[in-house]
mmCIF file of C-alpha atoms in Angstrom:
data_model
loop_
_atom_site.group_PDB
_atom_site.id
_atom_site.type_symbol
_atom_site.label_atom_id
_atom_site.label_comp_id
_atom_site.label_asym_id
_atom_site.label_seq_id
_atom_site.Cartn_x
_atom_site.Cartn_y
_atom_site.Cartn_z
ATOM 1 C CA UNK A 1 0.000 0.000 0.000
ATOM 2 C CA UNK A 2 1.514 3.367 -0.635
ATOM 3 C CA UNK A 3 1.435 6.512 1.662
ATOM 4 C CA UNK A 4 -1.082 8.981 1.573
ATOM 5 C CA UNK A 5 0.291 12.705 2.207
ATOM 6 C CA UNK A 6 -1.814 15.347 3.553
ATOM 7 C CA UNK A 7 -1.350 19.340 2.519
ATOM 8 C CA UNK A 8 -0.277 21.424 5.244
ATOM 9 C CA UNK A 9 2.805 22.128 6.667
ATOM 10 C CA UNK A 10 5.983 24.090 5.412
ATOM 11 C CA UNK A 11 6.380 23.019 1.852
ATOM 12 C CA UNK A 12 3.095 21.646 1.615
ATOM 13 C CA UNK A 13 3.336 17.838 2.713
ATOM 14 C CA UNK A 14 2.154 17.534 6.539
ATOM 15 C CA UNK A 15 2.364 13.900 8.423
ATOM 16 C CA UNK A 16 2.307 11.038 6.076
ATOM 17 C CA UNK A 17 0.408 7.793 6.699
ATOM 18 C CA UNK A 18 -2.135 5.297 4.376
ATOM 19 C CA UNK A 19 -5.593 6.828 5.024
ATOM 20 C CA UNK A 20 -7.356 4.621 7.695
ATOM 21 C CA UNK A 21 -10.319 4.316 5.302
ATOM 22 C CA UNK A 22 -8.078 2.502 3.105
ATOM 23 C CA UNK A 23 -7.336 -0.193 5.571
ATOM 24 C CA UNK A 24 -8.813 -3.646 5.755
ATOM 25 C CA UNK A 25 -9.974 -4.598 9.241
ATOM 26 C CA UNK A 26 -6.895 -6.348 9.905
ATOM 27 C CA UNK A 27 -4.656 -3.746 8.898
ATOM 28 C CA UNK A 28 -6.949 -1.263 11.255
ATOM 29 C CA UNK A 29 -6.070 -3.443 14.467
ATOM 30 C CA UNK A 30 -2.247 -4.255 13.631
ATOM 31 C CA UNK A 31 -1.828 -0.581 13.358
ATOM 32 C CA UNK A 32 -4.363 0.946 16.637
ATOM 33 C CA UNK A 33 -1.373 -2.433 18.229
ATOM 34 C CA UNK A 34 1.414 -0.667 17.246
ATOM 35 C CA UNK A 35 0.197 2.867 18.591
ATOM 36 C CA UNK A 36 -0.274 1.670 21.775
ATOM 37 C CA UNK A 37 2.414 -0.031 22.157
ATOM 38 C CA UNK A 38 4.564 2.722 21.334
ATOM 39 C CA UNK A 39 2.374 5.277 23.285
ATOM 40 C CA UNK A 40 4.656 5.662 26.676
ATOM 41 C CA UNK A 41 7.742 5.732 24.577
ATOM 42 C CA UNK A 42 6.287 8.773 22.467
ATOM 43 C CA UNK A 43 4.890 10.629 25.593
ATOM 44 C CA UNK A 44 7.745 10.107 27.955
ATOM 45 C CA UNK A 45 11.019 10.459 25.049
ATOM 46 C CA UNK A 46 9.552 11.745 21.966
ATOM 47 C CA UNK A 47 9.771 14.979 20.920
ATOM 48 C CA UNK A 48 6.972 17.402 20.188
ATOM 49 C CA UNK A 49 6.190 16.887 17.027
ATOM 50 C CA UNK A 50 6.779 13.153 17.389
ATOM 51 C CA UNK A 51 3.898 13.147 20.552
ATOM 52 C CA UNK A 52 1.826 15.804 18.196
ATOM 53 C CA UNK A 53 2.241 12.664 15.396
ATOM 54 C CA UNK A 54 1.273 9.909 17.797
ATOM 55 C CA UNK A 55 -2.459 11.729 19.108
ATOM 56 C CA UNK A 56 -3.208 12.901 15.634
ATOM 57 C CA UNK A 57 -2.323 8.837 14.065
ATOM 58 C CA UNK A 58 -3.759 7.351 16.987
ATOM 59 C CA UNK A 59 -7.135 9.628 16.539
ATOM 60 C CA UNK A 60 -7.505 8.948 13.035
ATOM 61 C CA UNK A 61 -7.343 5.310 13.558
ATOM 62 C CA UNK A 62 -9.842 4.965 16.092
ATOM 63 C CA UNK A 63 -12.146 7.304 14.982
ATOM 64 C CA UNK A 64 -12.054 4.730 11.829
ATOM 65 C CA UNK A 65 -12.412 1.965 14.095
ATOM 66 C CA UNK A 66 -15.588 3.653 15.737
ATOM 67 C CA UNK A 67 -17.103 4.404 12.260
ATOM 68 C CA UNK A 68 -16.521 0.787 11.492
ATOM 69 C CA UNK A 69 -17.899 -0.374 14.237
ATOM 70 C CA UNK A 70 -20.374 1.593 16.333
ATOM 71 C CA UNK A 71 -22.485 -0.943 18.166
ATOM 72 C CA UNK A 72 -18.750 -2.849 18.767
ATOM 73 C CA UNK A 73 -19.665 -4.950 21.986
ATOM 74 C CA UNK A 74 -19.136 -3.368 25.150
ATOM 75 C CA UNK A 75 -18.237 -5.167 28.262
ATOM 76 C CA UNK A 76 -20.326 -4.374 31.185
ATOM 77 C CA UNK A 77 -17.683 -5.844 33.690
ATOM 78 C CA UNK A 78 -15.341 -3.127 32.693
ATOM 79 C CA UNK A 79 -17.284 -0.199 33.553
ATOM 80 C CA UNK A 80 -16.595 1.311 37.051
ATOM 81 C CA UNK A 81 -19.553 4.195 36.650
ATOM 82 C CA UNK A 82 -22.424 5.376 34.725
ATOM 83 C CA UNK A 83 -21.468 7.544 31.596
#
């Protein structure tokens, strides 16, 4: 799959990254892994634009994931209080 570049910063290419829409399911949830997995490392060591990188990857992502799945099943055991 090839990179997707977004308009934006100084000389017009911003953060680069395959649009989530254009990921099979699979691809989705190996990717949403790696974020967190990497999350601590980015907020405790990364730089700024590195940790600006990370929340703006890891919101794509699951915003796709949500959009994909919005009656995804939710496990009552794991809630500590009423939303």
């Amino acid at each position: 799959m090839a990179d997707a570049t977004r308009p934006g910063a100084a000389g017009g290419v911003a953060e680069i990254g395959i649009d989530p829409a254009a990921l099979a399911d699979n691809d989705l949830l190996r990717e949403l892994t790696s974020l967190y997995r990497t999350r601590l490392d980015a907020l405790r060591h990364g730089p700024d634009a590195a940790l600006s990188n990370h929340l703006r990857r890891t919101a794509e992502l699951e915003t796709e994931y949500l959009t994909r799945h919005p009656g995804r099943e939710i496990d009552p055991a794991r809630l500590t209080q009423d939303f």
